[in-house]
JSON list of C-alpha atoms in Angstrom, two decimals:
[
{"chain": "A", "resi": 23, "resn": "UNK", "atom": "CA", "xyz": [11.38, 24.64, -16.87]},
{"chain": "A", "resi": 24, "resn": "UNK", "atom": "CA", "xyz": [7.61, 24.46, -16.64]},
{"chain": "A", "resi": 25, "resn": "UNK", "atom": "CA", "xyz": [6.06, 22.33, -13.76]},
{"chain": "A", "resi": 26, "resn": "UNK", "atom": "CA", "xyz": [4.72, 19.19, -15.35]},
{"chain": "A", "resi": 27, "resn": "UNK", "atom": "CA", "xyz": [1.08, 19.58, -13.97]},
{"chain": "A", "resi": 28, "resn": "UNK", "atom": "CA", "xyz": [1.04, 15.18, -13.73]},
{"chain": "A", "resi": 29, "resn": "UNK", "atom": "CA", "xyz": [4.34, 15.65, -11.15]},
{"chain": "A", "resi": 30, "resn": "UNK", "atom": "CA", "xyz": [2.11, 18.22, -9.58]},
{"chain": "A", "resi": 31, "resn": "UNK", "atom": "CA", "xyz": [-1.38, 16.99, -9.45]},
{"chain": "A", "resi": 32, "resn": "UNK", "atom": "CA", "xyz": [-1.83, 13.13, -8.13]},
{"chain": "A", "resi": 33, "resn": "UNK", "atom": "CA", "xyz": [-5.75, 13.18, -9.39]},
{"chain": "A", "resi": 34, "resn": "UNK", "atom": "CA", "xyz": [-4.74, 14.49, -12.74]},
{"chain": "A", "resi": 35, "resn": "UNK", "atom": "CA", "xyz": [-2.14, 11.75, -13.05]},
{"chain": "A", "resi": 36, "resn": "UNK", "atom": "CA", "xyz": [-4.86, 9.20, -11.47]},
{"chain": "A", "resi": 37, "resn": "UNK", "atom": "CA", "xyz": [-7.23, 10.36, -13.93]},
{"chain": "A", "resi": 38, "resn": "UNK", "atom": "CA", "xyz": [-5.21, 10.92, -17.56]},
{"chain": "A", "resi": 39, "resn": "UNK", "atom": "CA", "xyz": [-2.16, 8.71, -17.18]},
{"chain": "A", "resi": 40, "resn": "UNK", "atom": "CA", "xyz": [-3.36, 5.85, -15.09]},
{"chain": "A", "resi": 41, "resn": "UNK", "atom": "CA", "xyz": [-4.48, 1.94, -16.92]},
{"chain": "A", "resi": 42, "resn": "UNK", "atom": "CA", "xyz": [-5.04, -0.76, -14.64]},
{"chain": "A", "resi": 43, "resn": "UNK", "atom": "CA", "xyz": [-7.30, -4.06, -14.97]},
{"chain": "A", "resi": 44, "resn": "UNK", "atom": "CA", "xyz": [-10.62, -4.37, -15.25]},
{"chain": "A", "resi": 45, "resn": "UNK", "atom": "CA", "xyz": [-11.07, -7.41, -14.30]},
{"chain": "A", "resi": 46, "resn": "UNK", "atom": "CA", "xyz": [-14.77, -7.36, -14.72]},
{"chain": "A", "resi": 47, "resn": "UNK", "atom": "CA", "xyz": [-14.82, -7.04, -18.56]},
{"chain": "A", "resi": 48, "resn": "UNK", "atom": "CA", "xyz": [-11.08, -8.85, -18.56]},
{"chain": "A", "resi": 49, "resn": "UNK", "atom": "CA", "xyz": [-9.27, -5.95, -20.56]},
{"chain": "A", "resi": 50, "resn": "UNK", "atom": "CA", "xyz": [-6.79, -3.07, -19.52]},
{"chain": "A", "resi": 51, "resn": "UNK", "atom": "CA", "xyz": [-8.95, -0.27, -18.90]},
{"chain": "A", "resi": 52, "resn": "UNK", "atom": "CA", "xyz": [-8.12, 3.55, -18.26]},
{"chain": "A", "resi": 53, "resn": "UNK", "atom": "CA", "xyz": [-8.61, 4.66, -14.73]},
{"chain": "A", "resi": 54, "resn": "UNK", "atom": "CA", "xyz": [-12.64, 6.24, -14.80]},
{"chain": "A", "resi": 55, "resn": "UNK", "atom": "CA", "xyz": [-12.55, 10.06, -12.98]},
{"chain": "A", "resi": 56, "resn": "UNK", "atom": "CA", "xyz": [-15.51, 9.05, -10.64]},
{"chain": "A", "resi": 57, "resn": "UNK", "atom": "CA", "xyz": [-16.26, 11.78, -8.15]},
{"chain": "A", "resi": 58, "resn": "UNK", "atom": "CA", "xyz": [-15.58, 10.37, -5.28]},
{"chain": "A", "resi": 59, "resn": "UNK", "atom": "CA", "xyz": [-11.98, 9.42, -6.01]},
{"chain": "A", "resi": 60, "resn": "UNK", "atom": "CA", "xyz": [-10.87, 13.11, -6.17]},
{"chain": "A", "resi": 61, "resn": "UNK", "atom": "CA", "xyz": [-12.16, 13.00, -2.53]},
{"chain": "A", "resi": 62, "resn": "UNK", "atom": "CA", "xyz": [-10.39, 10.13, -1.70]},
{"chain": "A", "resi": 63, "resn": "UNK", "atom": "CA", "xyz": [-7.09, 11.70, -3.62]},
{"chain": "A", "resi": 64, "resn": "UNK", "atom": "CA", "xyz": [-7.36, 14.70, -1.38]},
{"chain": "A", "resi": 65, "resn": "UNK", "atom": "CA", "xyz": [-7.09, 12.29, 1.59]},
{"chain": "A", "resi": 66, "resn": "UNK", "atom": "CA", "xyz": [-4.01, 10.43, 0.86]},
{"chain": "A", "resi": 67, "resn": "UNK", "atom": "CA", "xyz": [-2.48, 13.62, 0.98]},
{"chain": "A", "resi": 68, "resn": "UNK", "atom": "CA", "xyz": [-3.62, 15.73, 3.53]},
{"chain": "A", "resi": 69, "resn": "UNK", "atom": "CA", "xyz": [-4.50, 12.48, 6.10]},
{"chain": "A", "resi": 70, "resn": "UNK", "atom": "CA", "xyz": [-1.27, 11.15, 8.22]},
{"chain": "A", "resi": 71, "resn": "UNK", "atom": "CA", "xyz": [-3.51, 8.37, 9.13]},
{"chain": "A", "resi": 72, "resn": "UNK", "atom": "CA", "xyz": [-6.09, 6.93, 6.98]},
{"chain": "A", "resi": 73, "resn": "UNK", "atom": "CA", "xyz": [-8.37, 4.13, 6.86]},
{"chain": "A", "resi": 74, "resn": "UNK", "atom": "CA", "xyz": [-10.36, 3.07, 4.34]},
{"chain": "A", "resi": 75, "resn": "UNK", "atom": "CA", "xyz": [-13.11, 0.77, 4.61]},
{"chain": "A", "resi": 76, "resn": "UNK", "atom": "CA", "xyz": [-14.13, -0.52, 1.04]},
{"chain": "A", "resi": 77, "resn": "UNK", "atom": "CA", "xyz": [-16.42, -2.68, -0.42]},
{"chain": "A", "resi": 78, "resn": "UNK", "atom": "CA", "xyz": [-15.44, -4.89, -3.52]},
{"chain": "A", "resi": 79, "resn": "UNK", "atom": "CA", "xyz": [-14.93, -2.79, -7.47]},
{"chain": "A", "resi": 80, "resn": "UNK", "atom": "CA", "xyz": [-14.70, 0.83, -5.74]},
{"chain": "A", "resi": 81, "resn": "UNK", "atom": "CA", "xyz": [-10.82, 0.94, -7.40]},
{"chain": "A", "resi": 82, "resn": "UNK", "atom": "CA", "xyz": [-9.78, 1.82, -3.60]},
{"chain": "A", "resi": 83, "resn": "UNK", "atom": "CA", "xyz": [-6.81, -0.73, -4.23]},
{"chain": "A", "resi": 84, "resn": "UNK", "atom": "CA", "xyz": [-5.90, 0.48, -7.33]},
{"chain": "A", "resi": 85, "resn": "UNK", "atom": "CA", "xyz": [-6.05, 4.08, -6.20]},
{"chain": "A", "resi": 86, "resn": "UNK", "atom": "CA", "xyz": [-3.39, 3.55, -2.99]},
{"chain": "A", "resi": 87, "resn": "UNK", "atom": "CA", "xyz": [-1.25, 0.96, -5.36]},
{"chain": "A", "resi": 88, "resn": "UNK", "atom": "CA", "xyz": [-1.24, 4.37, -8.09]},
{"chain": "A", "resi": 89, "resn": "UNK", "atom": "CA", "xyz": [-0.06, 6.75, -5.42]},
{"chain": "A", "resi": 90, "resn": "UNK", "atom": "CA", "xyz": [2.65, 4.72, -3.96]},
{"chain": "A", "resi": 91, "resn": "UNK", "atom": "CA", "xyz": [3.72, 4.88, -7.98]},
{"chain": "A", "resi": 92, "resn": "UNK", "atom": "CA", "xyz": [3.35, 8.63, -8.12]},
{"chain": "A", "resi": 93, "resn": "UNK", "atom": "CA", "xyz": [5.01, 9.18, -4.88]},
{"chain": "A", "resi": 94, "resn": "UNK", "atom": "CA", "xyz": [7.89, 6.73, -5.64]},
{"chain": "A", "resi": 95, "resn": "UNK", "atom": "CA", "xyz": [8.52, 8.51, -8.69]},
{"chain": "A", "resi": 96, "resn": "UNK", "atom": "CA", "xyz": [8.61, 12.13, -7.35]},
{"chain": "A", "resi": 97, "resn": "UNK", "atom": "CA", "xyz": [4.95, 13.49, -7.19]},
{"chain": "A", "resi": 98, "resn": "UNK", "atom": "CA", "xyz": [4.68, 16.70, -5.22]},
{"chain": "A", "resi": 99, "resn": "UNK", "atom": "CA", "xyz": [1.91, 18.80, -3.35]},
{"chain": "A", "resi": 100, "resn": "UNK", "atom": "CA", "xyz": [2.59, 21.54, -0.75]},
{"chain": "A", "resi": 101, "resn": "UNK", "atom": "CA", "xyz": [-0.27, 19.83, 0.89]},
{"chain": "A", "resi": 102, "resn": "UNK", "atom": "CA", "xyz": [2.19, 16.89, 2.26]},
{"chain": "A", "resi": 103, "resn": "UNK", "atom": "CA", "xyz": [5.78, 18.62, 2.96]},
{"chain": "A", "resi": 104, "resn": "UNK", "atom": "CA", "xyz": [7.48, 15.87, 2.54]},
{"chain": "A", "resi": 105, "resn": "UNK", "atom": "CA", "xyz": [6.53, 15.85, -0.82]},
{"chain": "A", "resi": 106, "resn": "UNK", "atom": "CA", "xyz": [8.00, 19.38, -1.37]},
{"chain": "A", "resi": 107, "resn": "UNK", "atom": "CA", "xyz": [11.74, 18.38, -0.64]},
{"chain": "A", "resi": 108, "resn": "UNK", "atom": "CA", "xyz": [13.17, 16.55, -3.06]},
{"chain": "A", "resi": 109, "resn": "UNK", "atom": "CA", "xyz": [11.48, 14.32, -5.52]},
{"chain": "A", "resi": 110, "resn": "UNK", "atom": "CA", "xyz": [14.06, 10.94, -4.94]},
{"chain": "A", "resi": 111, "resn": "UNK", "atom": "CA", "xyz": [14.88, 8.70, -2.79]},
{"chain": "A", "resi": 112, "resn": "UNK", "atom": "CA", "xyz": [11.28, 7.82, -1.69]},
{"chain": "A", "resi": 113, "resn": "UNK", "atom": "CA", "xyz": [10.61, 4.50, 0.19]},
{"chain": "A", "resi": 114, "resn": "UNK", "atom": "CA", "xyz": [7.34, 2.86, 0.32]},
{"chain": "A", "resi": 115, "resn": "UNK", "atom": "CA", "xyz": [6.19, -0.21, 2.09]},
{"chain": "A", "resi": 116, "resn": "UNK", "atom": "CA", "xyz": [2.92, -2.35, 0.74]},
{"chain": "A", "resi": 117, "resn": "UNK", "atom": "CA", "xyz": [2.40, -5.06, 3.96]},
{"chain": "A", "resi": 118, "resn": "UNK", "atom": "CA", "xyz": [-0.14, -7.43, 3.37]},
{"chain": "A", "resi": 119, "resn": "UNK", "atom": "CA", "xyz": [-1.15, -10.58, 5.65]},
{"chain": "A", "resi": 120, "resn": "UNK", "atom": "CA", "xyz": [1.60, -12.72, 4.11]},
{"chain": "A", "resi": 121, "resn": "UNK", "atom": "CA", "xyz": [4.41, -12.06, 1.98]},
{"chain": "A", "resi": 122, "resn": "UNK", "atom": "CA", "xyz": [3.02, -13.89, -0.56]},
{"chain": "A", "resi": 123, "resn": "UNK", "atom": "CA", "xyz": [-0.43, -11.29, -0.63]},
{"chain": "A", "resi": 124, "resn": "UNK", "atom": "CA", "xyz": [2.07, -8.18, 0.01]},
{"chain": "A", "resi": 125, "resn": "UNK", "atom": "CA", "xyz": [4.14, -9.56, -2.95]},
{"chain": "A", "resi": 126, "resn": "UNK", "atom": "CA", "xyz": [0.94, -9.82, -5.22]},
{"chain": "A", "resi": 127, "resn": "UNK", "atom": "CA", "xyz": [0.02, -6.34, -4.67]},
{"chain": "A", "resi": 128, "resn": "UNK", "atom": "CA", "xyz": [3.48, -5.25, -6.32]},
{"chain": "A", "resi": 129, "resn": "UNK", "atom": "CA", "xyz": [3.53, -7.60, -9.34]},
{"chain": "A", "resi": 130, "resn": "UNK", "atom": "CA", "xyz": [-0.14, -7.78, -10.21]},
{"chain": "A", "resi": 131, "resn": "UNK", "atom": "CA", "xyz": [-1.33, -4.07, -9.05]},
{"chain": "A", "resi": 132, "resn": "UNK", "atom": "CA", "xyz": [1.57, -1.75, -9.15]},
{"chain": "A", "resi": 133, "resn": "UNK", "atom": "CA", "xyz": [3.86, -2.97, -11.52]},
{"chain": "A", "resi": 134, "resn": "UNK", "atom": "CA", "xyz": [0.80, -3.88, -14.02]},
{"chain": "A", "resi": 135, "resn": "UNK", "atom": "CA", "xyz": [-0.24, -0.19, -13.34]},
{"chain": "A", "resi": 136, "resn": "UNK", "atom": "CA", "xyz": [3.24, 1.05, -14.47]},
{"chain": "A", "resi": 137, "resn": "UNK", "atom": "CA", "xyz": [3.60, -0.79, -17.55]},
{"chain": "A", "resi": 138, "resn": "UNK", "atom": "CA", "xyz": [0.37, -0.76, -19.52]},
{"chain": "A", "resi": 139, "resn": "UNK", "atom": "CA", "xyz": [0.60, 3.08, -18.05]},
{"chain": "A", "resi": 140, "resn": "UNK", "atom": "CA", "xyz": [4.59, 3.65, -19.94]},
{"chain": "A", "resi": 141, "resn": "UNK", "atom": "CA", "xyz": [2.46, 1.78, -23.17]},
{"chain": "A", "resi": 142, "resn": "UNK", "atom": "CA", "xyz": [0.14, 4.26, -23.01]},
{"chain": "A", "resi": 143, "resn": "UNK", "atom": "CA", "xyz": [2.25, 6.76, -23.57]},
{"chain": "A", "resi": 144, "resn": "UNK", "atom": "CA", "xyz": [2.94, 8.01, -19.86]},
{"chain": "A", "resi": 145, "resn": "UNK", "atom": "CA", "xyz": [6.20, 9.35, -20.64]},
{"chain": "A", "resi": 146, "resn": "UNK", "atom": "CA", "xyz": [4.74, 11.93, -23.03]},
{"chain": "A", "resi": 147, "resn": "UNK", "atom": "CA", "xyz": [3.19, 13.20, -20.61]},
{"chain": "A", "resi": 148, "resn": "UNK", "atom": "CA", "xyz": [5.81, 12.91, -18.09]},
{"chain": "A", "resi": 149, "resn": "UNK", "atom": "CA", "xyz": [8.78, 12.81, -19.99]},
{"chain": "A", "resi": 150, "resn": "UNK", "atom": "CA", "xyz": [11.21, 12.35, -16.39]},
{"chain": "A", "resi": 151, "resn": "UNK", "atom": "CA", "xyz": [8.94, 9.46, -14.81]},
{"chain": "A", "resi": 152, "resn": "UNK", "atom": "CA", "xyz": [11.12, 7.07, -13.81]},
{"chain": "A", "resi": 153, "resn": "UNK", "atom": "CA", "xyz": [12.82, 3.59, -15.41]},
{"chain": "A", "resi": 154, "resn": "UNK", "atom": "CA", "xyz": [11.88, 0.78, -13.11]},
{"chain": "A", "resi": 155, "resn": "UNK", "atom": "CA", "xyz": [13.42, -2.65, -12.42]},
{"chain": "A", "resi": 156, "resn": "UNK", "atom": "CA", "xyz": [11.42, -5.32, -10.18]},
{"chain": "A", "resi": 157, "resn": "UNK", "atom": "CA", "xyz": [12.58, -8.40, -8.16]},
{"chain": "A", "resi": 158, "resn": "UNK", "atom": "CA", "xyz": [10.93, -9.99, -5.72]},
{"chain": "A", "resi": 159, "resn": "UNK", "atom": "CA", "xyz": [9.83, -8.06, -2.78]},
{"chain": "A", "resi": 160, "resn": "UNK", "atom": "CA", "xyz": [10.67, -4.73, -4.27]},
{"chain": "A", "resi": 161, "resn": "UNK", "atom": "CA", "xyz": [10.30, -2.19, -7.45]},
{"chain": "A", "resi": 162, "resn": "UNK", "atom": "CA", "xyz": [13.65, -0.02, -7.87]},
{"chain": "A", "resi": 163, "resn": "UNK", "atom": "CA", "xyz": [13.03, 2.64, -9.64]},
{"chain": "A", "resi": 164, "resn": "UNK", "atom": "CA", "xyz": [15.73, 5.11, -11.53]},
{"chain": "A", "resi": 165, "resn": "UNK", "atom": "CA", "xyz": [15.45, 8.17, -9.38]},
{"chain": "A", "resi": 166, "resn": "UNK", "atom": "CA", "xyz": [16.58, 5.81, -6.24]},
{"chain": "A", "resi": 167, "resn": "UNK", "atom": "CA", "xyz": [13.14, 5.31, -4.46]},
{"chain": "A", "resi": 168, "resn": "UNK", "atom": "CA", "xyz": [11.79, 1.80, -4.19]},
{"chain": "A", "resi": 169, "resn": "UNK", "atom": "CA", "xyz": [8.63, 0.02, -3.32]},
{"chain": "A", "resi": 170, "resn": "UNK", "atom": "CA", "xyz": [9.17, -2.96, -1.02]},
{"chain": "A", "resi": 171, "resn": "UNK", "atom": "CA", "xyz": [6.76, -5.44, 0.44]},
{"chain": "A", "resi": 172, "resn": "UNK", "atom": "CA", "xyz": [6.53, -6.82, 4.18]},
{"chain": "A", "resi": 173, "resn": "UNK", "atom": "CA", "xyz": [4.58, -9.24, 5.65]},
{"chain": "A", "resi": 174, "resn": "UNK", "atom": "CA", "xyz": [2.62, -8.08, 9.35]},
{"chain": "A", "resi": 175, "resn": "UNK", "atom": "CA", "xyz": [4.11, -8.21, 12.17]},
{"chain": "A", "resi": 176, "resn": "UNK", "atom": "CA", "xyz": [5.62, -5.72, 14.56]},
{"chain": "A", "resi": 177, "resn": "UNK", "atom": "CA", "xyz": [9.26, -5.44, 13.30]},
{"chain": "A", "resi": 178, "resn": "UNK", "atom": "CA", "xyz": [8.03, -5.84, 9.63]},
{"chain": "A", "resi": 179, "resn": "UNK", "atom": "CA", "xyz": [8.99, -1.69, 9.04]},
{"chain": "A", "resi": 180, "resn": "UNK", "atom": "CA", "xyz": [12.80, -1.39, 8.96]},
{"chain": "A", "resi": 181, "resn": "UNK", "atom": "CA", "xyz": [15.22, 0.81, 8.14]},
{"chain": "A", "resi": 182, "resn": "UNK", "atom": "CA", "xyz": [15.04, 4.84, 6.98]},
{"chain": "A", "resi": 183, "resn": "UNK", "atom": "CA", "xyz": [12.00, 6.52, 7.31]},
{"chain": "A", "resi": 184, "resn": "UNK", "atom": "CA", "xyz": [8.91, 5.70, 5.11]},
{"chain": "A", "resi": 185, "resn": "UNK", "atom": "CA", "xyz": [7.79, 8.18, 2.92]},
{"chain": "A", "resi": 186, "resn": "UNK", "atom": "CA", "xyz": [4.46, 5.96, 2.85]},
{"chain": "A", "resi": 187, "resn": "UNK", "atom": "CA", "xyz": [3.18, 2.77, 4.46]},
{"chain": "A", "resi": 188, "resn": "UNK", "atom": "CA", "xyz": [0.60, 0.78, 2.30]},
{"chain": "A", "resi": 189, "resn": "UNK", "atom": "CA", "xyz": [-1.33, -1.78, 4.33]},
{"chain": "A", "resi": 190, "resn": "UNK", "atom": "CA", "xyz": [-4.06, -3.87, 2.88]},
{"chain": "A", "resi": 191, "resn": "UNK", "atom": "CA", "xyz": [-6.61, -5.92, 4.44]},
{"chain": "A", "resi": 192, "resn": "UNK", "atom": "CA", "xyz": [-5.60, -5.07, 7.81]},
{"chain": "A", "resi": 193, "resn": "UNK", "atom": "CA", "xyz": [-9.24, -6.10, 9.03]},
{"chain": "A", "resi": 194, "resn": "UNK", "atom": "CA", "xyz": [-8.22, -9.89, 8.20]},
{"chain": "A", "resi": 195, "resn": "UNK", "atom": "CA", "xyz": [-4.11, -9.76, 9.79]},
{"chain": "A", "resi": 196, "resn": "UNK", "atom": "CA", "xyz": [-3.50, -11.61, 12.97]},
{"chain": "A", "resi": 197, "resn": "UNK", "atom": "CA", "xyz": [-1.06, -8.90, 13.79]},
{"chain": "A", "resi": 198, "resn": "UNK", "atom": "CA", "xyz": [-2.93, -6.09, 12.72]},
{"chain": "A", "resi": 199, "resn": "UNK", "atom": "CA", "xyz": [-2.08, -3.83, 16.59]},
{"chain": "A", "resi": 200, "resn": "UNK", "atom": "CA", "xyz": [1.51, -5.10, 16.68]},
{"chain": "A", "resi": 201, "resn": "UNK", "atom": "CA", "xyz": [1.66, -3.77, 12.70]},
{"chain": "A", "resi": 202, "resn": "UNK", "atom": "CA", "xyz": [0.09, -0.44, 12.92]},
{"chain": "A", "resi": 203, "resn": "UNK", "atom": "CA", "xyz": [1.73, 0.12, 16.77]},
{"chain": "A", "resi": 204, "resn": "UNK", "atom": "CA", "xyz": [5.15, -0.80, 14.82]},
{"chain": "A", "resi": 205, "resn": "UNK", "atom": "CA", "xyz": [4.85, 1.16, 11.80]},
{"chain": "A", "resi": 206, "resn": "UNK", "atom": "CA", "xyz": [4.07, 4.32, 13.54]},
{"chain": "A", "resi": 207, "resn": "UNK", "atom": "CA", "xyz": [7.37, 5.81, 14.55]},
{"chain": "A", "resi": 208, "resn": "UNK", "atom": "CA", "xyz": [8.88, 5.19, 11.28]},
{"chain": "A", "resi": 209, "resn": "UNK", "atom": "CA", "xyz": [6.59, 7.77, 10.02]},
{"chain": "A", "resi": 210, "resn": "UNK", "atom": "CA", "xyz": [8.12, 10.51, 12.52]},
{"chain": "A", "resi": 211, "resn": "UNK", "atom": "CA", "xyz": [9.97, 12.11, 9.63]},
{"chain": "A", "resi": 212, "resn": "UNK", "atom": "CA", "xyz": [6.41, 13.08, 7.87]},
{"chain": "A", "resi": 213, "resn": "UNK", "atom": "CA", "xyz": [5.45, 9.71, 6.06]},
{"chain": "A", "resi": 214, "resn": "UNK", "atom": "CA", "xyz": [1.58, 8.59, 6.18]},
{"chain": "A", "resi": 215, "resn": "UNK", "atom": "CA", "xyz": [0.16, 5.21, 6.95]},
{"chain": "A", "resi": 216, "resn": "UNK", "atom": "CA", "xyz": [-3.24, 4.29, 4.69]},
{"chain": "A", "resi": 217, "resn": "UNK", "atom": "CA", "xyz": [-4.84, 0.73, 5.16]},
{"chain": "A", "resi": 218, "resn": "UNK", "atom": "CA", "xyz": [-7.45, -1.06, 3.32]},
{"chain": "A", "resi": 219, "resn": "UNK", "atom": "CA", "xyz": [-9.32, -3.41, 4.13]},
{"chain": "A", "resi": 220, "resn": "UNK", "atom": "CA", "xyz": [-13.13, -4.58, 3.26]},
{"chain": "A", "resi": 221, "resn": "UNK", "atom": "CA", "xyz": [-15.09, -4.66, 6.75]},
{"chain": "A", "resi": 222, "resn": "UNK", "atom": "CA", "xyz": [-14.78, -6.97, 9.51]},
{"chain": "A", "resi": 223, "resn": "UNK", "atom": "CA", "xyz": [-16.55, -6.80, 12.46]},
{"chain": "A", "resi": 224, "resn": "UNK", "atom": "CA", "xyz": [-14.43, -8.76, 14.81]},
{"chain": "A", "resi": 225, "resn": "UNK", "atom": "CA", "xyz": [-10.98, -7.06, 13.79]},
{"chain": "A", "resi": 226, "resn": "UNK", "atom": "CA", "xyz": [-8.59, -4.61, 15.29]},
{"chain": "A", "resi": 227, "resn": "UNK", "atom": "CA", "xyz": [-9.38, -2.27, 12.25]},
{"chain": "A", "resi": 228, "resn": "UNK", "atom": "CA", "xyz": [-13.34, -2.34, 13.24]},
{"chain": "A", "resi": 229, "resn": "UNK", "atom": "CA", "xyz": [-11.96, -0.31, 16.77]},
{"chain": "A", "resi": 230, "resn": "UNK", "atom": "CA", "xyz": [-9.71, 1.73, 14.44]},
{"chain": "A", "resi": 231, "resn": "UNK", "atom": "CA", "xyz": [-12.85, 2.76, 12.72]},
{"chain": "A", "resi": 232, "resn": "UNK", "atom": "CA", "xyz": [-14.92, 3.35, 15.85]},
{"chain": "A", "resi": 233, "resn": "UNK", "atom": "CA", "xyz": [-12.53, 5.87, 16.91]},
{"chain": "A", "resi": 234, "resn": "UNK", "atom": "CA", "xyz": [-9.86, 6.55, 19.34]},
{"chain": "A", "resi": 235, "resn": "UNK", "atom": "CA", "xyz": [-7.50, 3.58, 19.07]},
{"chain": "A", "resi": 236, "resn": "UNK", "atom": "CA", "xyz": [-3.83, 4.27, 21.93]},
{"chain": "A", "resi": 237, "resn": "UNK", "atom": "CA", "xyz": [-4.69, 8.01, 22.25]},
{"chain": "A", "resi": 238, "resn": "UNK", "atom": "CA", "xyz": [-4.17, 7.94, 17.80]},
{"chain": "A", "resi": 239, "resn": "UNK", "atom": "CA", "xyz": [-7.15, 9.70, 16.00]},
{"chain": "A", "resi": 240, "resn": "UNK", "atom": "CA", "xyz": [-7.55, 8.19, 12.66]}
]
């Protein structure tokens, strides 16, 4: 069968199949194909660590919280190799500061993101995306990857390897060393780590930014 070019092409789904919030004008809105977020596409899959330093309305959120959903359900680029075996069994963490923020991400971001995309007629154009059910702390979806949430904290990243970590606002977590330091050798099988966060001077993710944080390049 033909290669269906949303599967293949994370911008293109960003761009065409994506509907998120604006919360600006209060309606569901299409995701807009500014410039720079083919830029910042490119990154999330070519970058094994990425950091993203955002100021407020830039869709930075909304972009991460549409990948893990285009990962999850079996997006694939030669660019990212894991990403070229397989198209299932996919697991993606979002950590936040507190459950309670990590949990919001899923409900209010990604899961709003997959819904008002399916009634917008994503399955037309991708007629295999996957089914999805959601409880609290994680979004199963039908091709056996999931999304779960985690709060920070140094053991907070258990089990198999992540395909993809998801951390936002790590500029404003307590734990924000003992979170990254723990979530890096669960990537060892390939997975990336992105975090957002809006700026913070006195933060663990302003020396991130600087430069060379533990002998890790970011």
């Amino acid at each position: 069968p033909a290669k269906n070019k949303f599967k293949n092409n994370f911008h293109l789904f960003l761009t065409e199949c994506v509907w998120t919030k604006d919360e600006a004008a209060s309606r569901v809105a299409q995701m807009p194909s500014y410039p720079f977020l083919k830029d910042l596409a490119d990154d999330l899959l070519t970058e094994r660590k990425l950091l993203i330093e955002k100021s407020r309305r830039v869709l930075a959120s909304w972009t991460v919280c549409a990948f893990d959903v285009w990962g999850a359900a079996g997006g694939r680029d030669p660019r990212w190799e894991t990403l070229t075996n397989g198209d299932s069994h996919r697991l993606i963490w979002i950590a936040a500061r507190q459950a309670e923020q990590a949990n919001w991400f899923l409900f209010e971001r990604v899961k709003f993101l997959v819904e008002q995309s399916l009634e917008h007629g994503l399955k037309t154009k991708w007629p295999d995306f996957p089914d999805w059910r959601w409880k609290e702390g994680v979004g199963m979806a039908s091709n056996g990857s999931q999304i779960r949430t985690v709060p920070q904290g140094a053991d907070a990243f258990r089990g198999p390897a992540a395909t993809l970590i998801h951390m936002e606002e790590i500029a404003f977590m307590e734990e924000a060393k003992a979170t990254i330091e723990g979530a890096i050798p669960t990537l060892r099988g390939g997975g990336h780590l992105v975090a957002i966060t809006t700026p913070n001077n006195a933060s663990y993710a302003q020396l991130v930014a600087s430069g060379d944080v533990s002998g890790r390049k970011w």
